[in-house]
Short mmCIF file of C-alpha atoms in Angstrom, two decimals:
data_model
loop_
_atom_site.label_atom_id
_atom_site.label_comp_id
_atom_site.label_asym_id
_atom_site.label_seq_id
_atom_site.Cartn_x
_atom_site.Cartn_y
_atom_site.Cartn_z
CA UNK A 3 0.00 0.00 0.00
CA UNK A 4 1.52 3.39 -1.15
CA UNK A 5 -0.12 5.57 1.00
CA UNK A 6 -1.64 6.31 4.58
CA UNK A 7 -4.64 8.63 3.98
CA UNK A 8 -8.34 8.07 4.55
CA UNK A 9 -8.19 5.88 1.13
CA UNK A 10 -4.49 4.31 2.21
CA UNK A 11 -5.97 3.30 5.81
CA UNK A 12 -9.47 2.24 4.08
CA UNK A 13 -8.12 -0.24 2.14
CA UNK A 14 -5.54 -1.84 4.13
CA UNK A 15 -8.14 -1.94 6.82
CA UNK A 16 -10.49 -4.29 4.84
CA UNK A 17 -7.38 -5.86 3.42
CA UNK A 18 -6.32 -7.17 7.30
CA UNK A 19 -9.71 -7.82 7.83
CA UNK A 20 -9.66 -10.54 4.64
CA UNK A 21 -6.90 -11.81 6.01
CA UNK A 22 -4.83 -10.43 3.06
CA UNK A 23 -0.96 -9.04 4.42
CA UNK A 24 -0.38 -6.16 3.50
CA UNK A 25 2.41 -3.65 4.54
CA UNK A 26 1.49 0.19 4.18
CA UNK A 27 4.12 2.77 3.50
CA UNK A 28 3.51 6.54 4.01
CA UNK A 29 3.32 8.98 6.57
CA UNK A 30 -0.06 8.70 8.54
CA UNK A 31 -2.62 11.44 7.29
CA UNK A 32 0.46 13.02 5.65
CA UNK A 33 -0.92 15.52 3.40
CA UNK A 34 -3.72 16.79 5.48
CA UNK A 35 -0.57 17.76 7.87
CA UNK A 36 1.54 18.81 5.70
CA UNK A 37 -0.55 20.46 2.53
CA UNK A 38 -3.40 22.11 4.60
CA UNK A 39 -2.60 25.35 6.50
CA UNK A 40 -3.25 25.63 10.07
CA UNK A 41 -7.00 26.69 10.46
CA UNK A 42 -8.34 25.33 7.79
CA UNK A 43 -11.16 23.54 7.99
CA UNK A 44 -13.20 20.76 6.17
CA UNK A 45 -15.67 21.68 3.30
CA UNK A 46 -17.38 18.28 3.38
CA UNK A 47 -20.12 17.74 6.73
CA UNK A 48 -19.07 14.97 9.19
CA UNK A 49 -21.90 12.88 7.84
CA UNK A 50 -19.46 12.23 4.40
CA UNK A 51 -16.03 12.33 6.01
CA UNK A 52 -16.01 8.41 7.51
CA UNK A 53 -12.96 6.14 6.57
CA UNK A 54 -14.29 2.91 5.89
CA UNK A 55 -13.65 0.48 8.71
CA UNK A 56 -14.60 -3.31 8.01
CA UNK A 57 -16.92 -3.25 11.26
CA UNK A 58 -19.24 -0.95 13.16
CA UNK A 59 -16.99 1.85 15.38
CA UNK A 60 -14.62 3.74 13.20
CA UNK A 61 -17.03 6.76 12.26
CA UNK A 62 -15.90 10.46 12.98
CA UNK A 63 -18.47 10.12 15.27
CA UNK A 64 -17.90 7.64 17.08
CA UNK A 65 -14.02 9.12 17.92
CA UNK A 66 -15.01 11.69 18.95
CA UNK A 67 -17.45 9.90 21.28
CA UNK A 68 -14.78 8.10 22.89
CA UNK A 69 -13.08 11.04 23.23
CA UNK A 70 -15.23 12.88 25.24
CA UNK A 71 -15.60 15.89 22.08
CA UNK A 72 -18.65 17.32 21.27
CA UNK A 73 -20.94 15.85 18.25
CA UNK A 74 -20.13 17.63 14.96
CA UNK A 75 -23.30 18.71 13.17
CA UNK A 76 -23.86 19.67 9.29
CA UNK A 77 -23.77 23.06 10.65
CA UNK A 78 -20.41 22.60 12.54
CA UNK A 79 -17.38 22.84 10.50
CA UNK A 80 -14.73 20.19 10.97
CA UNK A 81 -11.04 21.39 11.87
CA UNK A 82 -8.60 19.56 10.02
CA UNK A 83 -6.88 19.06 13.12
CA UNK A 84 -9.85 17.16 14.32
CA UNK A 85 -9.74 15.00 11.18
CA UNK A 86 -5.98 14.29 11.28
CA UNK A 87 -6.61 13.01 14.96
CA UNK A 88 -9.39 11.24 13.86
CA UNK A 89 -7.06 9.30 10.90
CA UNK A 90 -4.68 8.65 13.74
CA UNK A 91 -6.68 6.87 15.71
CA UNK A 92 -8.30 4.67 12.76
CA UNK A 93 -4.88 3.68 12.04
CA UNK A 94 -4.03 2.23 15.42
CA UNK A 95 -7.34 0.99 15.63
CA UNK A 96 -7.65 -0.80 12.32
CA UNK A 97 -4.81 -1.03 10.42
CA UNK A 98 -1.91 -1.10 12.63
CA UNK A 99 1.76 -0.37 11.84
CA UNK A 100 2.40 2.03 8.67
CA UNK A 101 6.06 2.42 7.91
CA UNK A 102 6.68 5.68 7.40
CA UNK A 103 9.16 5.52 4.37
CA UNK A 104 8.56 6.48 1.03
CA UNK A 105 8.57 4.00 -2.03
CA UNK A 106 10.79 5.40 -4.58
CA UNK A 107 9.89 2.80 -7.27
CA UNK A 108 8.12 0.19 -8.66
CA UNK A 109 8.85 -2.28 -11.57
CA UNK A 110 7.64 -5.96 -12.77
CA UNK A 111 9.06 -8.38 -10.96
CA UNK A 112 12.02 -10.05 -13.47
CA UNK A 113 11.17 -13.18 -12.33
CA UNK A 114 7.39 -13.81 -12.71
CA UNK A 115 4.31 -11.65 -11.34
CA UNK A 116 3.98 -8.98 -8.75
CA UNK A 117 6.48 -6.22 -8.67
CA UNK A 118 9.88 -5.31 -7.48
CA UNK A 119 9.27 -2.36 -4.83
CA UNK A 120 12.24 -0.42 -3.63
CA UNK A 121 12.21 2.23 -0.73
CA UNK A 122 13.86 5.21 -0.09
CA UNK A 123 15.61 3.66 2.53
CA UNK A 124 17.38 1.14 0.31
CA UNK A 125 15.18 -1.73 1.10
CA UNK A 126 13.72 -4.00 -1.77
CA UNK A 127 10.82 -6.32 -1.30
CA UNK A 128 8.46 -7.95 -3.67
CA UNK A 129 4.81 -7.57 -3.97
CA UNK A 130 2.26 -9.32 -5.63
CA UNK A 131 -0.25 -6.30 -5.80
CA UNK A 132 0.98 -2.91 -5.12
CA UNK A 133 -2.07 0.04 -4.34
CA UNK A 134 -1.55 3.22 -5.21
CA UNK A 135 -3.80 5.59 -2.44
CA UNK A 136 -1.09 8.86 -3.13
CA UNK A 137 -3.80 11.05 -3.22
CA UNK A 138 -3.29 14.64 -4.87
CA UNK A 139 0.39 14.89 -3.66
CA UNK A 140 2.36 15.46 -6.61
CA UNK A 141 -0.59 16.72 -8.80
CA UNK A 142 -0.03 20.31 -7.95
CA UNK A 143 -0.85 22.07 -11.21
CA UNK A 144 -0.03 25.86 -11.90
CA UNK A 145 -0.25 27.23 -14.55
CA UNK A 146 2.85 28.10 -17.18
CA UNK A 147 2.68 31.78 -16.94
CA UNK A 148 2.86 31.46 -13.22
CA UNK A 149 5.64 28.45 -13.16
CA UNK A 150 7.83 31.44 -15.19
CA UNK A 151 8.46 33.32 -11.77
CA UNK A 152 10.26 30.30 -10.28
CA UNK A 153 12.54 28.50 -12.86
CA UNK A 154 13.88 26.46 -10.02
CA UNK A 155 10.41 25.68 -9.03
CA UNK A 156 7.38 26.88 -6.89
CA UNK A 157 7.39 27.28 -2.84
CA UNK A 158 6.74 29.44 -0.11
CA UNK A 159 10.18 31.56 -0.29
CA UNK A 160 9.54 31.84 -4.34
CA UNK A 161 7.41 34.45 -6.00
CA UNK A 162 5.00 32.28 -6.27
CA UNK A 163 3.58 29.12 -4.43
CA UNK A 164 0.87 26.96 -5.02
CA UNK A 165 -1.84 26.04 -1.78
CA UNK A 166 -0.85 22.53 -1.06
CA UNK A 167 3.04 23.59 -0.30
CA UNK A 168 1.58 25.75 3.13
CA UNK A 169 1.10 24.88 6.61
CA UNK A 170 1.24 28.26 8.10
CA UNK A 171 0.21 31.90 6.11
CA UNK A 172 1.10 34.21 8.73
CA UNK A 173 4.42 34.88 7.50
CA UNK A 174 3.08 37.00 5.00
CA UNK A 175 1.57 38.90 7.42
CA UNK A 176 1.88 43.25 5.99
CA UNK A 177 2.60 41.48 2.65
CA UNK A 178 0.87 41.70 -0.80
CA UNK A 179 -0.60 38.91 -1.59
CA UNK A 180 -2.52 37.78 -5.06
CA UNK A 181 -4.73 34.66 -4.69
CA UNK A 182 -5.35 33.29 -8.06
CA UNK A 183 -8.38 30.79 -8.26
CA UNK A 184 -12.10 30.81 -6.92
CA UNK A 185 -12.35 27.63 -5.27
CA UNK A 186 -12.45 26.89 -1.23
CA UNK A 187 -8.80 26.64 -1.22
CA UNK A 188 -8.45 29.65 -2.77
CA UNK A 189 -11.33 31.34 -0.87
CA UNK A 190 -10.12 30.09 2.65
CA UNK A 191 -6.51 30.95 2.19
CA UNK A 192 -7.41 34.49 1.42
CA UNK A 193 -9.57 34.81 4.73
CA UNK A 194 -6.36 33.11 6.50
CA UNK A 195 -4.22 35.50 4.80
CA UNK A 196 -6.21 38.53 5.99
CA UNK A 197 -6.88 37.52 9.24
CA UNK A 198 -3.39 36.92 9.42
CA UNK A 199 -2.45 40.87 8.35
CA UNK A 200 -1.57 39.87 4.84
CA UNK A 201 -3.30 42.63 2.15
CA UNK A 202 -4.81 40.64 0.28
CA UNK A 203 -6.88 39.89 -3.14
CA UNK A 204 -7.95 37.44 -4.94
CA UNK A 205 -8.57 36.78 -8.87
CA UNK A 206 -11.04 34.87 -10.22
CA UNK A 207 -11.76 34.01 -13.77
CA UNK A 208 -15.41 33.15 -13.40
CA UNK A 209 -18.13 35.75 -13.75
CA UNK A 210 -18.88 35.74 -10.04
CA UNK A 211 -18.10 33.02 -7.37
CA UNK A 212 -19.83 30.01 -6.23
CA UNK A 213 -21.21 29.25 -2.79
CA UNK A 214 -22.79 26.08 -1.03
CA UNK A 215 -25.85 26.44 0.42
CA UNK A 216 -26.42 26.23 4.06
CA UNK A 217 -27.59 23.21 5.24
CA UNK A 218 -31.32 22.67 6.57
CA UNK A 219 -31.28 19.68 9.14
CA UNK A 220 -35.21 20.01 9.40
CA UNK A 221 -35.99 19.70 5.74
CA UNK A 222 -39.47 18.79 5.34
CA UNK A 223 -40.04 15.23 3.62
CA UNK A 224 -41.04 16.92 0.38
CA UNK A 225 -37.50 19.25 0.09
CA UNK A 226 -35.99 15.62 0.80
CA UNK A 227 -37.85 14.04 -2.18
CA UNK A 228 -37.50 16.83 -4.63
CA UNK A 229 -33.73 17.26 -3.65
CA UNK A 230 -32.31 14.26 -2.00
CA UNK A 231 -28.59 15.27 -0.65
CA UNK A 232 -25.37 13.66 -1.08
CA UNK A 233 -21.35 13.89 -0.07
CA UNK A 234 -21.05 16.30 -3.36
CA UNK A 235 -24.68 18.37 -2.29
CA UNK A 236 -28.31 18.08 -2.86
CA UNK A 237 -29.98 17.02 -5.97
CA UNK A 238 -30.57 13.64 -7.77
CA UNK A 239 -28.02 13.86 -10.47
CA UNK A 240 -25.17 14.14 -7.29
CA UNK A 241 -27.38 11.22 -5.39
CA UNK A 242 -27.14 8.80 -8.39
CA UNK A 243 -23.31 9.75 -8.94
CA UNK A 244 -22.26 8.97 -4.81
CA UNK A 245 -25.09 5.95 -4.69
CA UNK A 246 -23.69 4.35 -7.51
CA UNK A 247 -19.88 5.05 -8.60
CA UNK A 248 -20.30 1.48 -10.26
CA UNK A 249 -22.65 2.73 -12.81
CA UNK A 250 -20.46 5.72 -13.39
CA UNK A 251 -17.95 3.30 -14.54
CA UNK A 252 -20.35 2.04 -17.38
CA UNK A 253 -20.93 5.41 -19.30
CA UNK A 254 -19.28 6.41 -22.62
CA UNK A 255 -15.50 8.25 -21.42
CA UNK A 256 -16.97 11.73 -23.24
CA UNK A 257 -20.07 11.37 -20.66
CA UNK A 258 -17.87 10.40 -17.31
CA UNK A 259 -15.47 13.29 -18.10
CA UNK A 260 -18.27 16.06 -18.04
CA UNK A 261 -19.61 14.38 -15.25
CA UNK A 262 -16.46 14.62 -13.61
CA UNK A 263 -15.74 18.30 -14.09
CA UNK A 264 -19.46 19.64 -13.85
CA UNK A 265 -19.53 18.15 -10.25
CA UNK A 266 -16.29 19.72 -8.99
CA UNK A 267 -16.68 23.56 -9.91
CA UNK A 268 -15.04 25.70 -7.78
CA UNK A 269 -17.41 26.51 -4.62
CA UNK A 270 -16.63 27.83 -1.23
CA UNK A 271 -18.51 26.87 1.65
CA UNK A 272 -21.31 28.14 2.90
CA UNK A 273 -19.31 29.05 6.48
CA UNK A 274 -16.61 31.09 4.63
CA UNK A 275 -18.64 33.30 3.07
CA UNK A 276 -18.84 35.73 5.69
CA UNK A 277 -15.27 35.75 6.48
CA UNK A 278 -14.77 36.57 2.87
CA UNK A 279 -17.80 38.65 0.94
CA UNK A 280 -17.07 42.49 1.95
CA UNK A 281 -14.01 41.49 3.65
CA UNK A 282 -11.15 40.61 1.46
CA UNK A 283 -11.41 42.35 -2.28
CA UNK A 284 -12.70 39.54 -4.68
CA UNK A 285 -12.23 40.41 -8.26
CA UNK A 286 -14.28 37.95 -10.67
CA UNK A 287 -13.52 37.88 -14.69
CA UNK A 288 -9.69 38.41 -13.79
CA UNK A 289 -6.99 36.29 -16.35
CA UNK A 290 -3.49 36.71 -15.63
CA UNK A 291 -2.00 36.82 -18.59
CA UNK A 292 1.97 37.72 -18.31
CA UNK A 293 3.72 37.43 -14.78
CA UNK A 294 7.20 38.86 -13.72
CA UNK A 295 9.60 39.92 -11.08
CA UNK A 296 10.26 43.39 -10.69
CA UNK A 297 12.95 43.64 -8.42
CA UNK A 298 11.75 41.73 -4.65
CA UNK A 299 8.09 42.13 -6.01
CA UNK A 300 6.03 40.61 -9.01
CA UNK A 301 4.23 42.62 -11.47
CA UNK A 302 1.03 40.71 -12.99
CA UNK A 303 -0.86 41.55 -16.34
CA UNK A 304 -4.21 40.84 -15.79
CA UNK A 305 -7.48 40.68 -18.43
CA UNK A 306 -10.32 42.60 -17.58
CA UNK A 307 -13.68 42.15 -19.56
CA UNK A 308 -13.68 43.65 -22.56
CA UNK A 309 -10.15 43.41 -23.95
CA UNK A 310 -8.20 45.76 -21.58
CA UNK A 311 -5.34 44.89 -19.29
CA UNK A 312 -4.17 46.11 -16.17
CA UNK A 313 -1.30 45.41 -13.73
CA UNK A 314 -1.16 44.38 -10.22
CA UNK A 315 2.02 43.81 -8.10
CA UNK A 316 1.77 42.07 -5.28
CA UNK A 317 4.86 40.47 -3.16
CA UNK A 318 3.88 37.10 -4.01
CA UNK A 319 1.58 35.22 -5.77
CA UNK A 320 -0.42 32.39 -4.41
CA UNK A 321 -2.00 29.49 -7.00
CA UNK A 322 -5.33 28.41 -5.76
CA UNK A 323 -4.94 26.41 -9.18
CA UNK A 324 -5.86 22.85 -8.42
CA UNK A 325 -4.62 19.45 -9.47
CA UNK A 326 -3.93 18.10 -12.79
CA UNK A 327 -4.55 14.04 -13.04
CA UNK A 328 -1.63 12.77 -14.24
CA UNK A 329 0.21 9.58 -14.18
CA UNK A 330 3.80 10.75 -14.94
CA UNK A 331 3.64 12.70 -11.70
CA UNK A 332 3.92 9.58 -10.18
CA UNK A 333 7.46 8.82 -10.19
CA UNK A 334 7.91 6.00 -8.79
CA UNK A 335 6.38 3.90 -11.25
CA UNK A 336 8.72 2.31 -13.76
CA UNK A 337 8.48 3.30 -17.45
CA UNK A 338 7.41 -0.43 -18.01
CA UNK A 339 5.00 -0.14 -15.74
CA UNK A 340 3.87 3.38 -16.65
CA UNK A 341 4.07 2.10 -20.58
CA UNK A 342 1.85 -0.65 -19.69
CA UNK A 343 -1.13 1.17 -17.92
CA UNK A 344 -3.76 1.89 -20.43
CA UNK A 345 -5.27 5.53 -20.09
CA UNK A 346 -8.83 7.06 -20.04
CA UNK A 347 -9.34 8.69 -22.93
CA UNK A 348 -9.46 11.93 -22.76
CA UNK A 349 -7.39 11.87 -19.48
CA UNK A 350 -4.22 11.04 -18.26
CA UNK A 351 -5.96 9.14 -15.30
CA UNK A 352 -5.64 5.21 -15.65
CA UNK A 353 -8.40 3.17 -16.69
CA UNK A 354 -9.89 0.84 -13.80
CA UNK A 355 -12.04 -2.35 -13.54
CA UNK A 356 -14.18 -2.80 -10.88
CA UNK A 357 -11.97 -3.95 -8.24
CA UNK A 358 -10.10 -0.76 -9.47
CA UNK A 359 -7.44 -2.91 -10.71
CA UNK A 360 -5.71 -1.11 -13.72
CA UNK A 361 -4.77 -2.79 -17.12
CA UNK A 362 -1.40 -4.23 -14.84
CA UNK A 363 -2.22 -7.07 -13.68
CA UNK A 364 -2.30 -6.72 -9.27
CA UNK A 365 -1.62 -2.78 -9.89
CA UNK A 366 -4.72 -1.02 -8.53
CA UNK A 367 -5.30 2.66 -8.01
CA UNK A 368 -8.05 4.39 -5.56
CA UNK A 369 -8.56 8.22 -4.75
CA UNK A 370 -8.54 11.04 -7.18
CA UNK A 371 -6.58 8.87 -9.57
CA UNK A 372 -10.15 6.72 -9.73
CA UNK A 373 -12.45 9.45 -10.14
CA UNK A 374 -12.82 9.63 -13.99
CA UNK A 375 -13.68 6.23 -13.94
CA UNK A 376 -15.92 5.94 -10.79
CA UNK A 377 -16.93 9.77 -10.52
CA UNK A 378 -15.85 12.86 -8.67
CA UNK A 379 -16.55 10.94 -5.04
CA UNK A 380 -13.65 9.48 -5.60
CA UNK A 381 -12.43 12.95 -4.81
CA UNK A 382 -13.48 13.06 -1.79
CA UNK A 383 -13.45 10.84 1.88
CA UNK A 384 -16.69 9.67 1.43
CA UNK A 385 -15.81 7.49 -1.75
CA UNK A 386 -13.13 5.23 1.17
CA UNK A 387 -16.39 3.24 1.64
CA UNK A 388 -17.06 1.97 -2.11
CA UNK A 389 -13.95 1.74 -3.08
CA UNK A 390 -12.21 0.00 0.56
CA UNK A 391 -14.36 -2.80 -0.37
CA UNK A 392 -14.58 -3.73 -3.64
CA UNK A 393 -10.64 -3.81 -3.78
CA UNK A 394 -10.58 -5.94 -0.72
CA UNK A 395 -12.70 -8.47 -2.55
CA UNK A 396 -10.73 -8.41 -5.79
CA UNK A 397 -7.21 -8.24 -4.32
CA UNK A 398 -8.56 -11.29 -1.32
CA UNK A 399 -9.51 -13.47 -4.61
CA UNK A 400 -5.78 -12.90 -6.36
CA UNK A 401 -4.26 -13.58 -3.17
CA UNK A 402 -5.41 -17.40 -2.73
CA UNK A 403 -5.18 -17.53 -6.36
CA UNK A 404 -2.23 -20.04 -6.89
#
């Protein structure tokens, strides 16, 4: 297992619970340490933020029940700190020892099936399924006329940074700051930013920005009916996608695509709204189109409707930009292995049968990496539940398989 978030844990959870050994390699809840800065919270309600645990007593809820911590609500935000603890404790409670090195690569084995799996540590070992549960780390995408102001490469001393690569704003406290995107991460970075002392604004290229809707635990039966809700919101096109990520996998490519991006336009939460609208300066219909340095500070050409230009400069320049799917980011796998995985069209994502085993035989991939095949869930915590257990089922068969 290459990986120790909620999908990581999920699946070697049900895999010990099959009987199936497995090792897991990672750091435990890594990126939501690591790529989230510190008051951030979750956008999804505790309701769709479970790992999948192959027996009753491994909800969010029922942690922080033995904890002694107060019951999260649809209308109570979660801290990510509260969800990292929460991941914690799932792994010593289900999964048990996670070795925190990293796996530098993976290759056939010369010899017959399975795989050759080295670590960064110097250690080889062989496998005979290896699951990928990376996540979004190394998917980072910003765009070229951004990556210009770093040659060397993005980060939080460059000119410009992208979201994932911060755990704490407040050292840009009294500093310019341009927050490109109009997405939650973009939309709760800037309220971190200015609460922080940071002057900030952010650029959007939409026509205005997106919020969620505040929840309504009382809905009357009727509301329910009409607009049933789901981990992704309310409405029966989102309930059919998170109820069945199986069927997903049956459409046309062209169709699961759309479905895939439609579902996951940038939206802020309904709770950040007032920490941002009339607060910090949100400019909508913005394009950068030319970014530069300008002695310590970085001068931005920006599209306005209409055809005209203008220019900003800011100290530094933070990409809200999202993640690109993308299975050369993932360097660890071998170019015969990477030669070998068959694509979705359309996408450099890797196409998955239903066990979410890929076209290599024993390689399977879960997470983002599985969304345009299963759907946009797959995004998100609440897809750990689907996809924990079908993989435990395919990967138990291949391991009594002779």
């Amino acid at each position: 297992m290459i990986g120790a978030g909620p999908y990581g844990l999920s699946v070697a959870a049900h895999l010990r619970d099959a009987g199936v050994p497995v090792r897991v390699f990672g750091e435990v809840m890594g990126s939501w340490r690591h790529a989230m800065a510190t008051g951030m919270f979750l956008k999804s309600t505790p309701d769709a933020v479970d790992l999948s645990a192959p027996e009753p007593g491994g909800r969010l809820a029922d942690f922080l029940r033995m904890h002694g911590e107060p019951e999260l609500t649809e209308l109570t935000p979660i801290p990510c700190e509260v969800f990292v603890r929460y991941g914690q404790w799932f792994q010593k409670r289900y999964v048990g020892e996670v070795e925190p090195v990293r796996v530098v690569s993976v290759r056939p084995h010369p010899s017959g099936p399975g795989f050759t799996v080295r670590l960064d540590d110097g250690r080889e070992l062989t496998a005979k399924a290896v699951v990928v549960a990376t996540g979004l780390n190394g998917l980072a995408h910003i765009p070229e006329e951004l990556r210009r102001l770093a040659p060397t490469g993005p980060g939080v001393k460059a000119p410009v940074s992208h979201t994932s690569q911060h755990t704490d704003l407040s050292r840009y406290a009294g500093r310019r700051i341009a927050v490109i995107g109009g997405g939650q991460s973009a939309l709760e970075s800037a309220a971190l930013l200015h609460e922080a002392g940071a002057r900030t604004q952010v650029l959007v290229r939409e026509k205005s920005v997106l919020w969620g809707t505040v929840p309504e635990p009382a809905r009357s039966w009727a509301r329910r009916i009409c607009r049933p809700r789901s981990p992704l919101g309310t409405g029966w096109i989102l309930a059919a996608v998170c109820r069945a990520p199986g069927g997903v996998r049956l459409l046309p490519p062209a169709a699961r695509l759309l479905l895939f991006r439609r579902a996951l336009r940038p939206s802020g939460g309904w709770w950040l709204r007032d920490r941002v609208e009339g607060v910090v300066p949100v400019r909508t219909s913005r394009r950068v189109v030319r970014a530069e340095t300008s002695g310590d500070a970085v001068r931005l050409t920006v599209a306005r409707p209409g055809g005209r230009t203008e220019v900003l400069e800011v100290d530094h320049v933070l990409a809200a930009t999202g993640y690109r799917l993308d299975l050369d980011a993932l360097p660890f796998l071998s170019p015969e292995v990477r030669r070998a995985l068959r694509q979705v069209p359309g996408s450099r994502a890797p196409h998955l049968s239903a066990g979410f085993e890929s076209s290599v035989p024993g390689l399977y991939f879960v997470g983002s990496l599985a969304a345009p095949m299963f759907g946009p869930m797959m995004r998100f915590v609440a897809g750990t539940e689907y996809a924990a257990a079908r993989l435990a089922r395919d990967a138990a068969r291949r391991a009594v398989t002779p």
